[in-house]
CSV table of C-alpha atoms in Angstrom, one decimal:
chain,number,residue,atom,x,y,z
Z,29,MET,CA,-20.7,-42.8,-6.6
Z,30,LYS,CA,-17.6,-40.2,-6.8
Z,31,LEU,CA,-18.7,-36.9,-8.3
Z,32,PHE,CA,-15.9,-35.3,-10.7
Z,33,SER,CA,-13.4,-37.6,-9.5
Z,34,LYS,CA,-12.0,-37.6,-13.0
Z,35,PRO,CA,-10.7,-34.0,-14.3
Z,36,SER,CA,-12.7,-32.8,-16.7
Z,37,SER,CA,-13.0,-29.6,-18.4
Z,38,VAL,CA,-12.8,-26.2,-16.7
Z,39,LYS,CA,-16.0,-24.3,-18.2
Z,40,GLY,CA,-18.0,-27.8,-18.4
Z,41,THR,CA,-17.7,-28.1,-14.5
Z,42,LEU,CA,-18.2,-24.7,-13.5
Z,43,LEU,CA,-21.4,-25.0,-15.5
Z,44,ALA,CA,-22.5,-27.8,-13.8
Z,45,LEU,CA,-21.6,-25.9,-10.7
Z,46,LEU,CA,-22.8,-23.0,-10.9
Z,47,LEU,CA,-25.9,-23.4,-13.6
Z,48,PRO,CA,-27.5,-25.7,-10.2
Z,49,ALA,CA,-26.8,-23.6,-7.8
Z,50,GLY,CA,-28.3,-20.6,-9.7
Z,51,ILE,CA,-31.8,-22.5,-10.6
Z,52,GLY,CA,-31.5,-23.7,-7.1
Z,53,LEU,CA,-31.2,-20.5,-5.4
Z,54,MET,CA,-34.1,-18.9,-7.6
Z,55,ALA,CA,-36.6,-21.4,-7.0
Z,56,LEU,CA,-35.5,-21.0,-3.1
Z,57,ALA,CA,-36.1,-17.3,-3.8
Z,58,TRP,CA,-39.2,-18.0,-5.9
Z,59,VAL,CA,-40.9,-20.3,-3.4
Z,60,VAL,CA,-39.8,-17.6,-0.1
Z,61,HIS,CA,-41.9,-14.8,-2.2
Z,62,GLY,CA,-44.6,-16.4,-2.3
Z,63,LEU,CA,-44.9,-17.1,1.6
Z,64,LEU,CA,-43.8,-13.6,1.9
Z,65,LEU,CA,-46.7,-12.4,0.0
Z,66,ASP,CA,-49.3,-14.7,1.4
Z,67,ARG,CA,-48.2,-13.2,5.1
Z,68,MET,CA,-48.3,-10.0,4.2
Z,69,SER,CA,-51.2,-10.2,2.5
Z,70,ARG,CA,-53.6,-11.8,5.0
Z,71,ASP,CA,-52.0,-9.4,7.7
Z,72,PHE,CA,-52.9,-6.1,5.4
Z,73,VAL,CA,-56.6,-7.6,5.2
Z,74,GLU,CA,-56.5,-8.2,9.4
Z,75,SER,CA,-55.6,-5.1,10.4
Z,76,ARG,CA,-57.5,-3.2,8.0
Z,77,LEU,CA,-60.6,-5.6,9.3
Z,78,LYS,CA,-59.9,-5.0,13.0
Z,79,ASP,CA,-59.4,-1.0,12.5
Z,80,GLU,CA,-63.0,-1.3,10.9
Z,81,VAL,CA,-64.4,-3.4,13.8
Z,82,ALA,CA,-63.0,-0.5,16.1
Z,83,PHE,CA,-64.6,1.8,13.9
Z,84,LEU,CA,-67.9,-0.3,14.2
Z,85,GLU,CA,-67.4,-0.5,18.2
Z,86,HIS,CA,-67.0,3.3,18.0
Z,87,GLN,CA,-70.4,4.2,16.2
Z,88,ILE,CA,-72.1,1.5,18.5
Z,89,ARG,CA,-70.3,3.1,22.1
Z,90,GLN,CA,-71.7,6.6,20.6
Z,91,ALA,CA,-75.3,5.3,20.0
Z,92,GLY,CA,-75.3,3.7,23.3
Z,93,GLY,CA,-75.5,-0.2,22.1
Z,94,ALA,CA,-78.7,1.0,19.5
Z,95,VAL,CA,-77.6,-0.9,17.0
Z,96,ASP,CA,-80.9,-0.2,14.8
Z,97,SER,CA,-80.0,3.5,15.3
Z,98,LEU,CA,-76.6,2.9,13.3
Z,99,ASN,CA,-76.3,3.9,9.8
Z,100,THR,CA,-75.5,0.5,8.7
Z,101,GLY,CA,-76.6,-1.0,5.2
Z,102,ASP,CA,-75.0,1.0,1.8
Z,103,TYR,CA,-73.4,3.2,3.8
Z,104,PHE,CA,-71.5,0.4,5.2
Z,105,GLN,CA,-70.6,-2.0,2.4
Z,106,GLU,CA,-70.1,1.8,0.1
Z,107,VAL,CA,-67.0,3.0,2.8
Z,108,PHE,CA,-65.7,-0.5,3.7
Z,109,HIS,CA,-66.3,-2.7,0.7
Z,110,HIS,CA,-66.9,-5.3,3.4
Z,111,ALA,CA,-69.2,-8.1,4.9
Z,112,PHE,CA,-70.3,-7.4,8.8
Z,113,ALA,CA,-72.6,-8.5,11.0
Z,114,ILE,CA,-73.6,-7.2,13.9
Z,115,ARG,CA,-75.6,-8.8,17.0
Z,116,SER,CA,-77.2,-7.5,20.1
Z,117,PRO,CA,-79.9,-9.1,22.6
Z,118,SER,CA,-82.4,-7.1,20.4
Z,119,GLU,CA,-81.4,-7.6,17.1
Z,120,THR,CA,-78.8,-9.2,14.6
Z,121,LEU,CA,-77.4,-7.4,11.3
Z,122,ILE,CA,-75.8,-9.4,8.7
Z,123,SER,CA,-74.6,-7.5,5.5
Z,124,PRO,CA,-74.6,-8.5,2.7
Z,125,SER,CA,-77.8,-11.0,3.4
Z,126,ALA,CA,-76.0,-13.9,0.8
Z,127,TRP,CA,-72.7,-13.6,3.6
Z,128,GLN,CA,-75.1,-15.1,6.1
Z,129,PRO,CA,-74.3,-18.7,6.1
Z,130,LEU,CA,-71.0,-17.6,6.6
Z,131,LEU,CA,-70.9,-15.2,9.3
Z,132,ALA,CA,-74.0,-16.1,11.4
Z,133,PRO,CA,-72.2,-19.2,12.8
Z,134,LEU,CA,-69.4,-17.0,13.8
Z,135,LEU,CA,-71.6,-14.6,15.7
Z,136,THR,CA,-71.8,-17.8,18.4
Z,137,MET,CA,-68.2,-18.6,18.6
Z,138,ASP,CA,-66.5,-17.6,22.2
Z,139,SER,CA,-63.1,-16.6,20.9
Z,140,GLU,CA,-62.2,-13.2,19.3
Z,141,GLY,CA,-59.8,-12.1,16.6
Z,142,SER,CA,-59.4,-13.6,13.3
Z,143,VAL,CA,-60.9,-16.2,11.6
Z,144,ARG,CA,-60.2,-18.1,8.3
Z,145,ILE,CA,-63.2,-19.9,6.2
Z,146,GLN,CA,-62.1,-22.4,3.5
Z,147,GLY,CA,-64.0,-24.5,0.8
Z,148,ALA,CA,-67.7,-23.2,2.1
Z,149,GLU,CA,-70.3,-23.3,-0.5
Z,150,PHE,CA,-72.9,-21.2,0.0
Z,151,SER,CA,-75.2,-19.8,-3.7
Z,152,GLY,CA,-73.9,-15.8,-3.6
Z,153,ALA,CA,-71.3,-16.1,-1.2
Z,154,PRO,CA,-67.2,-16.6,-1.4
Z,155,SER,CA,-65.8,-19.8,-0.7
Z,156,ASP,CA,-62.9,-18.5,1.2
Z,157,ILE,CA,-63.2,-15.3,3.7
Z,158,LEU,CA,-61.2,-14.2,6.5
Z,159,ALA,CA,-63.2,-12.2,9.4
Z,160,TYR,CA,-62.5,-10.8,12.4
Z,161,ARG,CA,-64.6,-11.0,15.1
Z,162,LYS,CA,-65.1,-8.8,18.6
Z,163,ALA,CA,-67.1,-9.1,21.3
Z,164,PHE,CA,-67.7,-5.8,24.2
Z,165,MET,CA,-69.9,-4.6,26.6
Z,166,VAL,CA,-72.1,-1.5,26.3
Z,167,ASP,CA,-74.4,-0.3,29.4
Z,168,GLY,CA,-74.2,-4.0,30.3
Z,169,THR,CA,-75.4,-4.7,26.8
Z,170,PRO,CA,-73.2,-7.7,25.4
Z,171,ILE,CA,-72.4,-6.8,21.6
Z,172,VAL,CA,-70.5,-8.9,18.7
Z,173,VAL,CA,-69.2,-7.5,15.6
Z,174,ILE,CA,-67.5,-9.2,13.0
Z,175,VAL,CA,-66.0,-8.1,9.5
Z,176,SER,CA,-65.0,-9.9,6.8
Z,177,GLU,CA,-63.4,-10.0,3.4
Z,178,ASP,CA,-63.3,-12.2,0.6
Z,179,PHE,CA,-59.9,-13.6,0.2
Z,180,GLY,CA,-60.3,-15.3,-2.6
Z,181,ALA,CA,-60.4,-12.7,-4.6
Z,182,LEU,CA,-57.4,-11.4,-2.6
Z,183,LYS,CA,-55.6,-15.4,-3.2
Z,184,ARG,CA,-56.6,-14.6,-7.0
Z,185,SER,CA,-54.8,-11.9,-7.2
Z,186,GLN,CA,-52.0,-13.1,-5.5
Z,187,THR,CA,-51.6,-15.9,-7.1
Z,188,GLU,CA,-51.5,-13.8,-10.7
Z,189,LEU,CA,-48.4,-11.8,-9.3
Z,190,HIS,CA,-46.7,-15.2,-7.8
Z,191,ALA,CA,-47.2,-16.1,-11.7
Z,192,TRP,CA,-45.4,-13.3,-13.3
Z,193,THR,CA,-42.8,-13.8,-10.7
Z,194,ALA,CA,-42.3,-17.1,-11.7
Z,195,VAL,CA,-42.2,-15.8,-15.6
Z,196,VAL,CA,-39.4,-13.0,-14.7
Z,197,SER,CA,-37.4,-15.9,-12.4
Z,198,VAL,CA,-37.5,-18.1,-15.7
Z,199,LEU,CA,-36.0,-15.2,-17.5
Z,200,LEU,CA,-33.2,-14.2,-14.8
Z,201,ILE,CA,-32.4,-17.7,-15.1
Z,202,LEU,CA,-31.7,-17.7,-18.6
Z,203,LEU,CA,-29.8,-13.9,-18.0
Z,204,LEU,CA,-27.9,-16.2,-15.6
Z,205,VAL,CA,-27.3,-18.7,-18.1
Z,206,GLY,CA,-25.9,-15.9,-20.5
Z,207,VAL,CA,-23.8,-14.0,-17.8
Z,208,ILE,CA,-21.9,-17.4,-16.5
Z,209,TRP,CA,-21.3,-18.3,-20.1
Z,210,ILE,CA,-19.6,-15.2,-21.0
Z,211,GLY,CA,-18.1,-14.9,-17.5
Z,212,ILE,CA,-16.4,-18.3,-18.0
Z,213,ASN,CA,-15.2,-17.4,-21.6
Z,214,LEU,CA,-13.4,-14.7,-19.9
Z,215,ALA,CA,-12.1,-15.8,-16.9
Z,216,MET,CA,-10.5,-18.9,-19.0
Z,217,ARG,CA,-9.2,-16.3,-21.9
Z,218,PRO,CA,-5.4,-16.4,-20.3
Z,219,VAL,CA,-5.9,-20.4,-21.0
Z,220,VAL,CA,-6.3,-20.1,-24.2
Z,221,SER,CA,-3.6,-18.4,-24.2
Z,222,ILE,CA,-1.2,-20.3,-22.6
Z,223,LYS,CA,-2.1,-23.1,-24.7
Z,224,GLY,CA,-1.6,-21.4,-27.6
Z,225,ALA,CA,2.1,-20.0,-26.3
Z,226,LEU,CA,2.7,-23.5,-25.7
Z,227,THR,CA,1.5,-25.1,-29.3
Z,228,ARG,CA,4.0,-22.8,-30.6
Z,229,LEU,CA,6.2,-23.4,-28.4
Z,230,GLN,CA,6.3,-27.3,-29.6
Z,231,ASP,CA,6.4,-25.6,-32.8
Z,232,GLY,CA,9.7,-24.1,-32.5
Z,233,GLU,CA,7.7,-20.4,-33.0
Z,234,ILE,CA,9.0,-18.8,-29.4
Z,235,SER,CA,11.8,-20.0,-27.1
Z,236,ARG,CA,10.0,-18.8,-23.6
Z,237,ILE,CA,5.9,-18.5,-23.1
Z,238,GLY,CA,5.4,-14.5,-22.6
Z,239,VAL,CA,1.6,-14.6,-21.9
Z,240,ARG,CA,0.7,-11.8,-19.8
Z,241,ALA,CA,-1.4,-14.1,-17.7
Z,242,PRO,CA,-3.3,-12.8,-14.5
Z,243,GLU,CA,-1.9,-12.7,-11.0
Z,244,GLU,CA,-3.3,-16.3,-10.5
Z,245,PHE,CA,-1.4,-17.8,-13.8
Z,246,ARG,CA,1.8,-15.9,-13.7
Z,247,PRO,CA,3.2,-18.9,-10.8
Z,248,LEU,CA,2.5,-21.4,-13.6
Z,249,VAL,CA,4.1,-19.0,-16.4
Z,250,GLN,CA,7.1,-18.5,-14.2
Z,251,GLN,CA,7.4,-22.2,-13.1
Z,252,LEU,CA,7.3,-23.0,-16.8
Z,253,ASN,CA,9.6,-20.5,-18.5
Z,254,GLN,CA,11.9,-21.6,-15.0
Z,255,LEU,CA,11.9,-25.4,-16.4
Z,256,LEU,CA,12.6,-24.4,-20.0
Z,257,ASP,CA,16.0,-22.3,-18.8
Z,258,SER,CA,16.9,-25.6,-16.8
Z,259,LEU,CA,16.6,-27.9,-19.3
Z,260,ASP,CA,18.5,-25.7,-21.9
Z,261,HIS,CA,20.9,-24.8,-19.0
Z,262,ARG,CA,21.3,-28.9,-18.3
Z,263,LEU,CA,21.9,-29.6,-22.3
Z,264,GLU,CA,24.6,-26.9,-22.8
Z,265,ARG,CA,26.2,-28.3,-19.9
Z,266,SER,CA,26.0,-31.8,-21.0
Z,267,ARG,CA,27.6,-30.2,-24.4
Z,268,ASP,CA,30.0,-28.8,-22.6
Z,269,ALA,CA,30.8,-32.1,-21.0
Z,270,LEU,CA,31.0,-34.0,-23.6
Z,271,ALA,CA,33.0,-31.5,-25.5
Z,272,ASN,CA,35.6,-31.0,-22.3
Z,273,LEU,CA,36.0,-35.1,-22.1
Z,274,SER,CA,36.7,-35.0,-25.7
Z,275,HIS,CA,39.1,-32.8,-24.9
Z,276,SER,CA,40.8,-33.7,-22.0
Z,277,VAL,CA,41.3,-37.5,-22.9
Z,278,LYS,CA,42.1,-36.9,-26.9
Z,279,THR,CA,46.2,-36.0,-26.0
Z,280,PRO,CA,46.6,-38.7,-23.5
Z,281,ILE,CA,45.0,-40.9,-25.8
Z,282,SER,CA,47.0,-40.5,-28.9
Z,283,ALA,CA,50.4,-40.7,-26.8
Z,284,LEU,CA,49.6,-44.1,-25.4
Z,285,ARG,CA,48.4,-45.0,-28.6
Z,286,GLN,CA,52.0,-43.6,-30.4
Z,287,ILE,CA,53.8,-46.1,-27.6
Z,288,LEU,CA,52.0,-49.2,-27.9
Z,289,GLU,CA,52.0,-49.0,-31.8
Z,290,ASP,CA,56.0,-48.3,-31.8
Z,291,THR,CA,57.0,-52.3,-32.0
Z,292,GLU,CA,60.8,-51.4,-31.7
Z,293,ARG,CA,60.5,-49.4,-28.6
Z,294,PRO,CA,60.6,-51.5,-25.8
Z,295,LEU,CA,58.2,-51.3,-22.8
Z,296,ASP,CA,60.6,-50.8,-20.2
Z,297,ALA,CA,59.7,-49.4,-15.7
Z,298,SER,CA,59.9,-45.9,-17.1
Z,299,LEU,CA,57.2,-46.5,-20.3
Z,300,ARG,CA,54.8,-48.5,-18.4
Z,301,GLN,CA,54.7,-45.6,-15.6
Z,302,GLN,CA,54.2,-42.8,-17.5
Z,303,MET,CA,51.4,-45.3,-19.2
Z,304,ALA,CA,49.7,-45.9,-15.5
Z,305,SER,CA,50.1,-41.7,-15.6
Z,306,ARG,CA,48.2,-41.1,-18.7
Z,307,LEU,CA,45.6,-43.4,-17.9
Z,308,SER,CA,45.6,-41.9,-14.6
Z,309,ASP,CA,44.6,-38.8,-15.8
Z,310,ILE,CA,42.7,-40.0,-18.0
Z,311,ASP,CA,40.1,-41.7,-15.4
Z,312,THR,CA,40.6,-38.5,-13.2
Z,313,GLN,CA,39.4,-36.3,-16.2
Z,314,LEU,CA,36.1,-39.1,-16.8
Z,315,GLU,CA,35.2,-38.3,-13.1
Z,316,ALA,CA,35.8,-34.9,-13.0
Z,317,GLU,CA,33.0,-34.4,-16.0
Z,318,MET,CA,31.1,-37.0,-14.3
Z,319,ARG,CA,30.8,-35.2,-11.4
Z,320,ARG,CA,30.2,-32.0,-13.1
Z,321,SER,CA,27.5,-33.6,-15.3
Z,322,ARG,CA,25.4,-34.5,-11.8
Z,323,PHE,CA,25.2,-30.7,-11.2
Z,324,ALA,CA,21.3,-29.9,-10.5
Z,325,GLY,CA,21.1,-25.8,-10.6
Z,326,PRO,CA,18.4,-24.2,-9.1
Z,327,GLN,CA,14.8,-26.2,-8.6
Z,328,VAL,CA,12.1,-26.1,-6.5
Z,329,GLY,CA,11.5,-27.4,-3.5
Z,330,LYS,CA,14.8,-28.4,-2.8
Z,331,SER,CA,17.1,-27.1,-0.3
Z,332,ALA,CA,19.9,-27.9,2.1
Z,333,ASN,CA,21.7,-27.8,5.6
Z,334,PRO,CA,24.6,-26.2,5.8
Z,335,LEU,CA,26.0,-26.6,8.9
Z,336,THR,CA,25.3,-30.1,8.5
Z,337,GLN,CA,27.3,-30.3,5.5
Z,338,ALA,CA,30.2,-28.1,6.4
Z,339,ARG,CA,30.9,-29.9,9.1
Z,340,ASP,CA,31.2,-33.8,7.5
Z,341,LEU,CA,33.3,-31.8,4.5
Z,342,LEU,CA,36.0,-30.2,7.4
Z,343,TRP,CA,35.8,-33.6,9.2
Z,344,MET,CA,36.6,-35.7,6.0
Z,345,LEU,CA,39.1,-32.9,5.4
Z,346,GLY,CA,40.9,-32.9,8.4
Z,347,ARG,CA,41.5,-36.8,7.8
Z,348,LEU,CA,43.1,-35.7,4.1
Z,349,TYR,CA,45.3,-33.1,5.7
Z,350,PRO,CA,46.2,-33.8,9.2
Z,351,ASP,CA,48.7,-31.5,9.6
Z,352,LYS,CA,46.7,-28.4,8.9
Z,353,SER,CA,43.8,-27.4,10.9
Z,354,PHE,CA,40.0,-26.7,9.8
Z,355,GLU,CA,37.4,-23.9,11.1
Z,356,LEU,CA,34.0,-23.2,11.0
Z,357,ALA,CA,32.6,-19.7,11.7
Z,358,SER,CA,28.7,-18.9,11.5
Z,359,SER,CA,26.2,-17.7,13.1
Z,360,LEU,CA,23.8,-19.3,11.5
Z,361,PRO,CA,20.7,-21.1,13.4
Z,362,GLU,CA,21.3,-25.5,13.4
Z,363,ASP,CA,18.3,-25.4,11.1
Z,364,CYS,CA,19.1,-22.7,8.9
Z,365,ARG,CA,18.5,-24.1,5.2
Z,366,TRP,CA,19.2,-22.8,1.9
Z,367,ALA,CA,17.7,-23.3,-0.9
Z,368,ILE,CA,20.0,-25.3,-2.8
Z,369,GLU,CA,20.7,-28.8,-3.8
Z,370,GLU,CA,22.7,-31.0,-1.6
Z,371,HIS,CA,25.0,-32.2,-4.2
Z,372,ASP,CA,25.7,-28.4,-5.5
Z,373,LEU,CA,26.4,-27.3,-2.1
Z,374,ASN,CA,28.9,-30.4,-1.6
Z,375,GLU,CA,30.4,-29.3,-4.3
Z,376,ILE,CA,31.4,-25.7,-3.8
Z,377,LEU,CA,32.2,-26.3,-0.4
Z,378,GLY,CA,34.1,-29.6,-1.1
Z,379,ASN,CA,36.2,-27.9,-3.9
Z,380,LEU,CA,36.7,-24.6,-2.3
Z,381,LEU,CA,38.0,-26.1,1.1
Z,382,ASP,CA,40.1,-28.9,-0.6
Z,383,ASN,CA,41.7,-26.4,-3.1
Z,384,ALA,CA,42.2,-24.1,0.3
Z,385,GLY,CA,43.5,-27.5,2.0
Z,386,LYS,CA,46.1,-28.3,-0.8
Z,387,TRP,CA,47.7,-24.5,-0.5
Z,388,SER,CA,47.3,-23.5,3.3
Z,389,ASP,CA,50.7,-24.0,5.1
Z,390,SER,CA,48.8,-24.4,8.8
Z,391,PHE,CA,44.5,-23.7,8.7
Z,392,VAL,CA,41.2,-22.9,6.5
Z,393,GLU,CA,38.4,-21.1,7.7
Z,394,LEU,CA,35.8,-21.4,6.6
Z,395,SER,CA,33.0,-18.9,7.5
Z,396,LEU,CA,29.0,-19.5,6.4
Z,397,GLU,CA,26.5,-16.6,7.4
Z,398,GLU,CA,23.5,-14.7,5.0
Z,399,VAL,CA,23.9,-11.3,3.7
Z,400,SER,CA,20.3,-9.6,2.8
Z,401,GLY,CA,18.5,-12.9,3.3
Z,402,LYS,CA,21.2,-14.3,0.5
Z,403,PRO,CA,23.9,-17.4,1.7
Z,404,TRP,CA,26.9,-15.9,2.1
Z,405,ILE,CA,30.6,-18.6,2.1
Z,406,SER,CA,33.7,-17.0,2.6
Z,407,VAL,CA,37.1,-19.3,2.5
Z,408,ILE,CA,40.2,-18.7,3.5
Z,409,ASP,CA,43.7,-19.3,3.5
Z,410,ASP,CA,47.5,-19.1,4.5
Z,411,GLY,CA,49.2,-20.2,1.9
Z,412,PRO,CA,51.5,-18.6,-1.0
Z,413,GLY,CA,48.2,-16.8,-2.2
Z,414,VAL,CA,47.6,-15.0,-5.8
Z,415,PRO,CA,49.2,-12.4,-7.4
Z,416,GLU,CA,47.0,-9.4,-7.6
Z,417,GLN,CA,47.2,-9.8,-11.3
Z,418,GLU,CA,46.4,-12.9,-11.5
Z,419,LEU,CA,43.2,-13.2,-9.2
Z,420,ALA,CA,41.0,-12.5,-12.8
Z,421,LYS,CA,42.0,-16.0,-14.3
Z,422,LEU,CA,41.0,-17.8,-11.1
Z,423,GLY,CA,37.8,-19.9,-11.8
Z,424,GLN,CA,38.7,-20.3,-15.7
Z,425,ARG,CA,38.3,-23.8,-17.2
Z,426,GLY,CA,42.0,-25.4,-17.6
Z,427,VAL,CA,43.4,-22.5,-15.9
Z,428,ARG,CA,46.0,-23.8,-13.6
Z,429,LEU,CA,48.4,-21.0,-12.2
Z,430,ASP,CA,51.0,-23.6,-10.7
Z,431,GLU,CA,51.8,-26.3,-12.8
Z,432,GLN,CA,53.8,-27.9,-10.0
Z,433,THR,CA,50.8,-28.9,-8.0
Z,434,PRO,CA,48.8,-32.0,-8.9
Z,435,GLY,CA,45.5,-30.8,-10.5
Z,436,HIS,CA,43.8,-30.1,-13.8
Z,437,GLY,CA,42.3,-26.7,-12.7
Z,438,LEU,CA,38.9,-27.7,-12.8
Z,439,GLY,CA,38.2,-27.1,-9.4
Z,440,LEU,CA,37.6,-23.7,-9.3
Z,441,ALA,CA,35.7,-23.6,-12.4
Z,442,ILE,CA,32.9,-26.5,-11.2
Z,443,VAL,CA,32.1,-23.7,-8.5
Z,444,GLN,CA,32.0,-21.0,-11.3
Z,445,ASP,CA,29.5,-23.2,-12.9
Z,446,ILE,CA,27.7,-23.8,-10.0
Z,447,VAL,CA,27.2,-20.8,-8.7
Z,448,GLY,CA,26.5,-19.0,-11.9
Z,449,ARG,CA,23.2,-21.2,-12.2
Z,450,TYR,CA,22.6,-20.2,-9.0
Z,451,GLY,CA,22.5,-17.0,-10.4
Z,452,GLY,CA,25.5,-16.4,-7.8
Z,453,ARG,CA,29.0,-14.2,-7.3
Z,454,LEU,CA,32.2,-16.2,-6.9
Z,455,GLY,CA,35.4,-13.5,-6.1
Z,456,PHE,CA,38.8,-13.5,-5.1
Z,457,ALA,CA,40.8,-11.6,-3.6
Z,458,ALA,CA,44.6,-11.7,-1.9
Z,459,ARG,CA,45.0,-11.5,1.9
Z,460,THR,CA,47.8,-9.6,3.9
Z,461,PRO,CA,50.4,-10.6,4.8
Z,462,ALA,CA,49.1,-13.9,2.5
Z,463,GLY,CA,46.6,-16.3,1.4
Z,464,LEU,CA,43.6,-16.4,-0.4
Z,465,HIS,CA,40.0,-15.1,0.8
Z,466,VAL,CA,37.5,-16.7,-1.9
Z,467,GLN,CA,33.4,-15.4,-1.3
Z,468,VAL,CA,30.5,-17.0,-3.0
Z,469,THR,CA,27.3,-15.3,-3.1
Z,470,LEU,CA,24.1,-17.3,-3.8
């Protein structure tokens, strides 16, 4: 079974991940606390027992091994609060006497160090003790000393402390749940704001998403606004294309209709040629508007190789204008890519080169560079050029500075539209002694 195979609520997913993790970590901490508490208690008691055994050994050595001369009994119990057992060849002391069944077997053991006895059932004696045994010699006399403590009492205190730790852990888990819930709701506030903005956008109350999103959501908001901008531009372009198409074909169609409706006018060869020319104009206008409608505009993730496309266009234009030279100048690397849709770049380069080829006398030079990190295109020709006062008219839709040359005045206007959609700039300058210099910055 796959977990989280289906997208669900972000809140639910975070809670499903964070709550079990928090509870599991808290439970692990509780278990580790119990183990450490048991270990620390045993080490602490064992250390005290060892010190008291050392004290008894010192007392016995000072008494020269005479165990019966020691001040034992009530004195030891008042000082140490522990049970003890001392054995010499001549005497055995065990205090309190109720612990004798527990400590007497330990006096005969061979091993030394701490000993744990659990589950013992003797009247007046504890069932769980920790004892420390040490054997030594005093002037050739073997002595065995054992000090012991009721470990069950300590375990009961330890169990009570561990239970209170569990209660505190449960309270901390409840507090953790509240903190996680508040944190998730605070973290999701931008999403709620974006959702509200999208609802107002759908209802037509706003045209763009203006939510002050945190850093993690800014790319999403920017992409949504760019998508809205792109859709608006495409809608505007479609409307312009339809208006241009309607305007450009209306006059030729009216002229053809008048000719066809004039039944008294004979259709001679000249008139047929005029009609064919008008139909050709309509076809050209339709093709131009169809090309404009295919402009993509800025698209995320789209790029084009300018050198490859430029070389293909220069080769094709060299075939169209065989008596003219088309040159390419560029320092761009072969694998350079520009953030522009391939069709748009083809339209820009194709229209500029075709326009330059049409007007040049002998050569056209295309330059491709990057200026301040932005694509830069330059096209120069050695044609008659354009008067300084007429340069501002270039690029205007339908404007033709020379009516004797075939064309519809849309080539540079198309370039102007594409460059504008990418936020670029199209500029014109006169060359000395003659010619035109077109520059495009994207």
